[in-house]
Each structure stands twice: as C-alpha cells, then as structure tokens.
mmCIF file of C-alpha atoms in Angstrom:
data_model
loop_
_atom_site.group_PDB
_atom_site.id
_atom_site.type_symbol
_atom_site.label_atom_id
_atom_site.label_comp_id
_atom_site.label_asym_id
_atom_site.label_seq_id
_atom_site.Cartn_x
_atom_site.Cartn_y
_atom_site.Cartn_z
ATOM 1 C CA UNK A 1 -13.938 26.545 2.343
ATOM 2 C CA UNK A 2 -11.139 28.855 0.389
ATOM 3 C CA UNK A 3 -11.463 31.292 3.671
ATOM 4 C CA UNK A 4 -10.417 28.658 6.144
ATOM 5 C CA UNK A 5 -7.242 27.002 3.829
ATOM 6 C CA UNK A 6 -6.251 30.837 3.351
ATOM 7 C CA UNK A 7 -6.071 30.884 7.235
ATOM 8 C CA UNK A 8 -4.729 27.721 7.395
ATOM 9 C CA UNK A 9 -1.968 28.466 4.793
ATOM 10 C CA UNK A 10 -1.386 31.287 6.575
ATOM 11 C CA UNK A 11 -0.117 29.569 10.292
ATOM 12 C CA UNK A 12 1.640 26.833 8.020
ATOM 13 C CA UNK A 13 3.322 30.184 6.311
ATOM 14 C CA UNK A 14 4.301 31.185 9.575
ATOM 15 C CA UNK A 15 5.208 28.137 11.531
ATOM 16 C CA UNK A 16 7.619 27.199 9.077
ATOM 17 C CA UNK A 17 8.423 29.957 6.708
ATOM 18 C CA UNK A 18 7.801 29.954 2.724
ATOM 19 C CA UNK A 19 7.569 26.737 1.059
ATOM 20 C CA UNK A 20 9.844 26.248 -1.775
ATOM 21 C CA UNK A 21 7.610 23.541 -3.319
ATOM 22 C CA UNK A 22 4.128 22.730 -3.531
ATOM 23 C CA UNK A 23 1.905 19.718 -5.346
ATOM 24 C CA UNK A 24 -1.515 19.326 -6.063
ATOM 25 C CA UNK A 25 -3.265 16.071 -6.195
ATOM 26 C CA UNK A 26 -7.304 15.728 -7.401
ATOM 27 C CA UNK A 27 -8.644 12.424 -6.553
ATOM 28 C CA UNK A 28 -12.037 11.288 -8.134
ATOM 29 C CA UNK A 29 -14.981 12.857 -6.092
ATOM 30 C CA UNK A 30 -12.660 14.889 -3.734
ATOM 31 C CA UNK A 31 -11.910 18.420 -3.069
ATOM 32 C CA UNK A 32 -8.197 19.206 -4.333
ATOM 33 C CA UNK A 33 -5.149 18.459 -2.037
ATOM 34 C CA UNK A 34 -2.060 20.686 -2.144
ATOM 35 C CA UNK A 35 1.313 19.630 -0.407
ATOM 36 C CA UNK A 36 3.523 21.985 0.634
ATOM 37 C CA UNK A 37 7.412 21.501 0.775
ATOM 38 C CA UNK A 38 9.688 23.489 3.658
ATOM 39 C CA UNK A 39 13.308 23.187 4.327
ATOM 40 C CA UNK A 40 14.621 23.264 7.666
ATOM 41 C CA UNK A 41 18.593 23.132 7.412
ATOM 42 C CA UNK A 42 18.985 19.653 7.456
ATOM 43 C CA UNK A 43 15.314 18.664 7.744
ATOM 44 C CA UNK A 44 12.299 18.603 5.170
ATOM 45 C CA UNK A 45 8.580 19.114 6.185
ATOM 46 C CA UNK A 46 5.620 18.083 4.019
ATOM 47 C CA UNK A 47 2.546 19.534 4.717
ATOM 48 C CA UNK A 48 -0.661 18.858 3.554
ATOM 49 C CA UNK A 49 -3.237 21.773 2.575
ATOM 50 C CA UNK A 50 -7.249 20.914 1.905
ATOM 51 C CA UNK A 51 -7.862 18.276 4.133
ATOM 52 C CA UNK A 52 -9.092 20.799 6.765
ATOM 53 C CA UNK A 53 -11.943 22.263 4.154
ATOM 54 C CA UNK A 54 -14.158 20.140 5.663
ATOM 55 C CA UNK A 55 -14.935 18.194 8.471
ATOM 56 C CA UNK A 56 -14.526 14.749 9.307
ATOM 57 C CA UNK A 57 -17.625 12.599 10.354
ATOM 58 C CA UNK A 58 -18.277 9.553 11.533
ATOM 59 C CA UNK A 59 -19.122 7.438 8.188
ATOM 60 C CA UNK A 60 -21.687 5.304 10.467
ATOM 61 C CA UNK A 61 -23.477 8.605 11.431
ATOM 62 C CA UNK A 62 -27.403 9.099 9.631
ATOM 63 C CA UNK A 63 -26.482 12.725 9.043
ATOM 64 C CA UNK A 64 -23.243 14.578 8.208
ATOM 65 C CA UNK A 65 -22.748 18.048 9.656
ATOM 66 C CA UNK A 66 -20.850 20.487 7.324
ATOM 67 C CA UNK A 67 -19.799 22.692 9.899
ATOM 68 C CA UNK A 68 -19.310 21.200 13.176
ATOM 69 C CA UNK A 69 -16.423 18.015 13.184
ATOM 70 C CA UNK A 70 -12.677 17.639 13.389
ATOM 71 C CA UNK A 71 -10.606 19.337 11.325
ATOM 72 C CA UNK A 72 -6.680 18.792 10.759
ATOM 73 C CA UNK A 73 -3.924 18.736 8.480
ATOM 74 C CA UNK A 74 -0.624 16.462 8.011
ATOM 75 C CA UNK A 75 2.684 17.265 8.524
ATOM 76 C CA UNK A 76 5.391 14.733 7.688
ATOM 77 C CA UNK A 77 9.143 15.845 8.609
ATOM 78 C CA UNK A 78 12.025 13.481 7.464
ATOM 79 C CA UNK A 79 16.205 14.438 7.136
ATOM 80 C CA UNK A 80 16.782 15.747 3.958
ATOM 81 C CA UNK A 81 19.176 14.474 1.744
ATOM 82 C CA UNK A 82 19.547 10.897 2.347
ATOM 83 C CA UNK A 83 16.824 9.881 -0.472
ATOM 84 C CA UNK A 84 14.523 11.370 -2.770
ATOM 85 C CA UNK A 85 11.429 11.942 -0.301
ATOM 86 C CA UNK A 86 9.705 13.975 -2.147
ATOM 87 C CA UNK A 87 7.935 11.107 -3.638
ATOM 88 C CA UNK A 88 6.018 10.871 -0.567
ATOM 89 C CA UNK A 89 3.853 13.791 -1.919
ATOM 90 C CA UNK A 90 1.009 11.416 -3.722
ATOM 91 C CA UNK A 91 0.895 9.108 -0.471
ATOM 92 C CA UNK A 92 0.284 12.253 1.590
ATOM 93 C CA UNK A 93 -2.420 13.462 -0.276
ATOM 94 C CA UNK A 94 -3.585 10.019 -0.282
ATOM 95 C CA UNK A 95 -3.653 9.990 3.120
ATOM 96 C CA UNK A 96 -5.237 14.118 3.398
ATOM 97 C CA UNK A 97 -7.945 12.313 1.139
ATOM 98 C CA UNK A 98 -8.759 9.105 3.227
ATOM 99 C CA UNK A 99 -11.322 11.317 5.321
ATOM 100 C CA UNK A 100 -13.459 12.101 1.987
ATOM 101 C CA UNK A 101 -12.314 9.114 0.223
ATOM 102 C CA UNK A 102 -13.160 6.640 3.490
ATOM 103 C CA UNK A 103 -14.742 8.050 6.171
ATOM 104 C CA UNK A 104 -12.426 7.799 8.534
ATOM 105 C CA UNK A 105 -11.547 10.432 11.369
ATOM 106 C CA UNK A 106 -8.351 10.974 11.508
ATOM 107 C CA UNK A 107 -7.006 11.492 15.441
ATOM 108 C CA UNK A 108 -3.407 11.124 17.330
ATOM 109 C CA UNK A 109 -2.657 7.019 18.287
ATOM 110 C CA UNK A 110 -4.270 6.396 14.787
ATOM 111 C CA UNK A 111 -2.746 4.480 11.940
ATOM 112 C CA UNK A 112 -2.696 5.129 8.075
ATOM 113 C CA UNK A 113 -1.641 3.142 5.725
ATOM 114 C CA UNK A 114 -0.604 3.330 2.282
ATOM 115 C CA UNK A 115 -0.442 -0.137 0.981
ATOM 116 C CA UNK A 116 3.092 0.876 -0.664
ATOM 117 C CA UNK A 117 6.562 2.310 0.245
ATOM 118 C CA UNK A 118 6.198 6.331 1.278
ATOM 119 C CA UNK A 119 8.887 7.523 -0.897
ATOM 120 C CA UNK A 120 10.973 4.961 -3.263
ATOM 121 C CA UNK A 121 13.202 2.058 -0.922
ATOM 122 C CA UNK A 122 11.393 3.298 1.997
ATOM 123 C CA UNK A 123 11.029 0.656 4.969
ATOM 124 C CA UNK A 124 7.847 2.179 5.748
ATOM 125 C CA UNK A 125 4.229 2.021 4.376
ATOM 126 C CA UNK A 126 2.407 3.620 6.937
ATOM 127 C CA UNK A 127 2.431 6.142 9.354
ATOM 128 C CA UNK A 128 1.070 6.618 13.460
ATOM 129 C CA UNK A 129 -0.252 9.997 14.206
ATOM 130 C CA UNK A 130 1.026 11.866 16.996
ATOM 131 C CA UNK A 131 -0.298 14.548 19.396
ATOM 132 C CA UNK A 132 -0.425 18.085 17.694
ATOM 133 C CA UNK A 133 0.392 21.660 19.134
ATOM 134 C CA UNK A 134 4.541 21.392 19.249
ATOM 135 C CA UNK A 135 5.408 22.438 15.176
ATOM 136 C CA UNK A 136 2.541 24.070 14.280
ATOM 137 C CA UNK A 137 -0.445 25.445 16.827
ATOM 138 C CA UNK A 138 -3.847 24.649 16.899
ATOM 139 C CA UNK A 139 -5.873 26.964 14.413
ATOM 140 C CA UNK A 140 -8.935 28.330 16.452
ATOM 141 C CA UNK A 141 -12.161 28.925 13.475
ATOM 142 C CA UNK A 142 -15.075 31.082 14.627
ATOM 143 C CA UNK A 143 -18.048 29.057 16.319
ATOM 144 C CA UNK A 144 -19.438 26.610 15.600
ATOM 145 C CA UNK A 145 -16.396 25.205 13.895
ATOM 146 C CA UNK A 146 -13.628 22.965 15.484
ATOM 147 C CA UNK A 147 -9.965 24.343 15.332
ATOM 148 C CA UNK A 148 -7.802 22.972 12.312
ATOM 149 C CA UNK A 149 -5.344 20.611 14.157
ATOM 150 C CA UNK A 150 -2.432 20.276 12.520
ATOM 151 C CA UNK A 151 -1.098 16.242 12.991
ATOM 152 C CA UNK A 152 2.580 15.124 13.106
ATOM 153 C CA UNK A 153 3.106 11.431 10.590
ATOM 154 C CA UNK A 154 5.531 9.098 12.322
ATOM 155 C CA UNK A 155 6.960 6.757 9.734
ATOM 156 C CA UNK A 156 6.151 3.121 10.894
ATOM 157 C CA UNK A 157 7.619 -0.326 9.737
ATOM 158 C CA UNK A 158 5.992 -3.145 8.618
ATOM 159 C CA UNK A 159 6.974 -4.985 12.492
ATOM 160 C CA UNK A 160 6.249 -1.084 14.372
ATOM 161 C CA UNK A 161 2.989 -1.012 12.465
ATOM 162 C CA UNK A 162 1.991 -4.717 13.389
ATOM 163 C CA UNK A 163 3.566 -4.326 17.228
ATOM 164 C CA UNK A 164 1.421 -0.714 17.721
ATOM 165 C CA UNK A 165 -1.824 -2.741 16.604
ATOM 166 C CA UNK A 166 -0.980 -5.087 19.616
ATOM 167 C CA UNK A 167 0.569 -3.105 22.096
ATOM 168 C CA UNK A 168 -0.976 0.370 21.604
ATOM 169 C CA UNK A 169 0.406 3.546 20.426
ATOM 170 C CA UNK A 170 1.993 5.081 23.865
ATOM 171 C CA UNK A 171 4.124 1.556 23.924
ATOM 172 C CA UNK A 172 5.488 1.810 20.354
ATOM 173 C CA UNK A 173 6.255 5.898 21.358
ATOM 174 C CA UNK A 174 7.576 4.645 24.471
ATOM 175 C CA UNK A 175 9.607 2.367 23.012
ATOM 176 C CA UNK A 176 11.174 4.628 20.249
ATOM 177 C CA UNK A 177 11.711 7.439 23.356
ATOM 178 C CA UNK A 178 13.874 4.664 25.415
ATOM 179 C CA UNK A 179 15.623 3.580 22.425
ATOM 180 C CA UNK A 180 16.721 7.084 20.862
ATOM 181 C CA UNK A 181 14.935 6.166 17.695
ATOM 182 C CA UNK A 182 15.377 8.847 14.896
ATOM 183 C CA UNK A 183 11.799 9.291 13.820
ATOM 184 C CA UNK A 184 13.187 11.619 10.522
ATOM 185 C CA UNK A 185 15.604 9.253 9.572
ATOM 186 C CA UNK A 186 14.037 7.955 6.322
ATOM 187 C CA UNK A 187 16.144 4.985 5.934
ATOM 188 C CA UNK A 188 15.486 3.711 10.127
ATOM 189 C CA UNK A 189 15.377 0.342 10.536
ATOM 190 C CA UNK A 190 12.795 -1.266 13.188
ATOM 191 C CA UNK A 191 13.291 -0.395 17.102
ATOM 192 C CA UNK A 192 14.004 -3.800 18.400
ATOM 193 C CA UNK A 193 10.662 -5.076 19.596
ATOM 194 C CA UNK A 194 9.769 -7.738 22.054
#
C-alpha cells in the first residue's frame, strides 16, 4: 500500500509540481486520506492521496479482491482567489473515502455528493466525474493490478446535479461546452437548462 501512494505521489509531484499544502483526514474504519494543495498562477488544484491504496469493488460482490479492481484518485481545480476553497479539503477526503466508507466504484459520468456546500457559500454540493488522462496520466502498477486513474471533480449545482440524473452526463458536458461555462469558477451560477 505505502509503495503504490509513493508512486502515486510521485506523478502528482510531477504533473503539477510541489504542493505547498497538504491535509490529512482519518475517518472511522478507513485508511488515512491526504489532500494535496498546488498553485497554478491563477488556478488551485486539490488532489487527493490514499484513495488509490486499495481497490474498489463491487459492494454486492461475495468476495473482495485486494489486488485486482479500479484504482483512482481526485483532482478538484477551481480559480484561486475568489473564496476561501480550501475548505473543500474535508469534502474531498470525504469523497476519496466513499469507496471504503460505501462501496461504491467510483468511474467518469458518476456523481458524488456531499450533502453540504464544497467550500463555505459554495452553489455546489456535489461533483460529476470526468474522463481522466488530460492533467495527470494514467499510473500503470505491475500485474495484476489496475493503473491508478487519476479523476477530474466538476462542481455541479443543485439544478446541474438534478438535470445530469435525467439527461445523462455527456448532455450536462455538452451543455456547459456550448455555453462557455467556467467549470473553475467557484462562485458559477447554473448553465441555463431546459
């Protein structure tokens, strides 16, 4: 387990340079979640580290595999400066933990909810998870492990959140594409919706 978030520390490290903050967060009966804090100029990525120690598995499944499964990490990236986001850093590891905590496999077009504001004022309690491989790359693990994916957050409002469970997550990303939507703005309001 400490081998593969050393490796996965390691392509964070390099995809986006030396964080200048990081958080840990235990949660009853779970394995200890880190997030890690980069500046970008103007923007600020979160990224989670210890979700990827194990694997996710199907919490209907007879028998858990500790080796083979999905593996991934979060990475949230909002504009820096227009509120204090780095409150978000409990609901990320909240959401890092929901695989131990709740079963659940975590995969791009999925939701994840909160139940409360990201970050104080925040129109947004929950998130849709894109398609990785554009910030950071795919880790590859030796055999028979999956890679360590590592899974942009895009912050969803209440009306986005209710709209993707209708409509599907390509139409609420379609929608934010033909409407110039700024998914870092941390203060957005809703796309206009149908």
């Amino acid at each position: 387990m400490g081998e593969i978030l050393a490796l996965v520390e390691a392509r964070l490290l390099t995809a986006l340079g030396e964080p200048d903050a990081r958080a840990a967060v235990t949660f009853l009966g779970t394995d200890r979640i880190e997030v890690l804090r980069f500046v970008d100029g103007d923007v600020v990525r979160y990224a989670t580290l210890g979700m990827s120690a194990q694997p996710m598995a199907d919490p209907t499944a007879a028998l858990v595999d500790p080796v083979k499964g999905p593996r991934a990490e979060l990475v949230l990236s909002v504009r820096a400066g227009l509120t204090d986001t780095d409150k978000v850093l409990r609901p990320l590891a909240v959401l890092a933990a929901s695989p131990q905590v709740e079963g659940v496999i975590v995969a791009p077009g999925g939701s994840l909810d909160v139940g409360e504001p990201l970050w104080p004022g925040a129109p947004f309690s929950s998130v849709l998870v894109a398609e990785p491989g554009g910030l950071v790359e795919d880790l590859e693990l030796d055999e028979p492990m999956d890679p360590v994916r590592f899974l942009p957050l895009l912050p969803m409002t209440h009306n986005e959140a209710a709209w993707k469970r209708v409509r599907g997550a390509q139409e609420l990303q379609e929608r934010w594409l033909s409407n110039g939507t700024d998914l870092r703005d941390p203060l957005r309001g809703s796309v206009p919706l149908d």
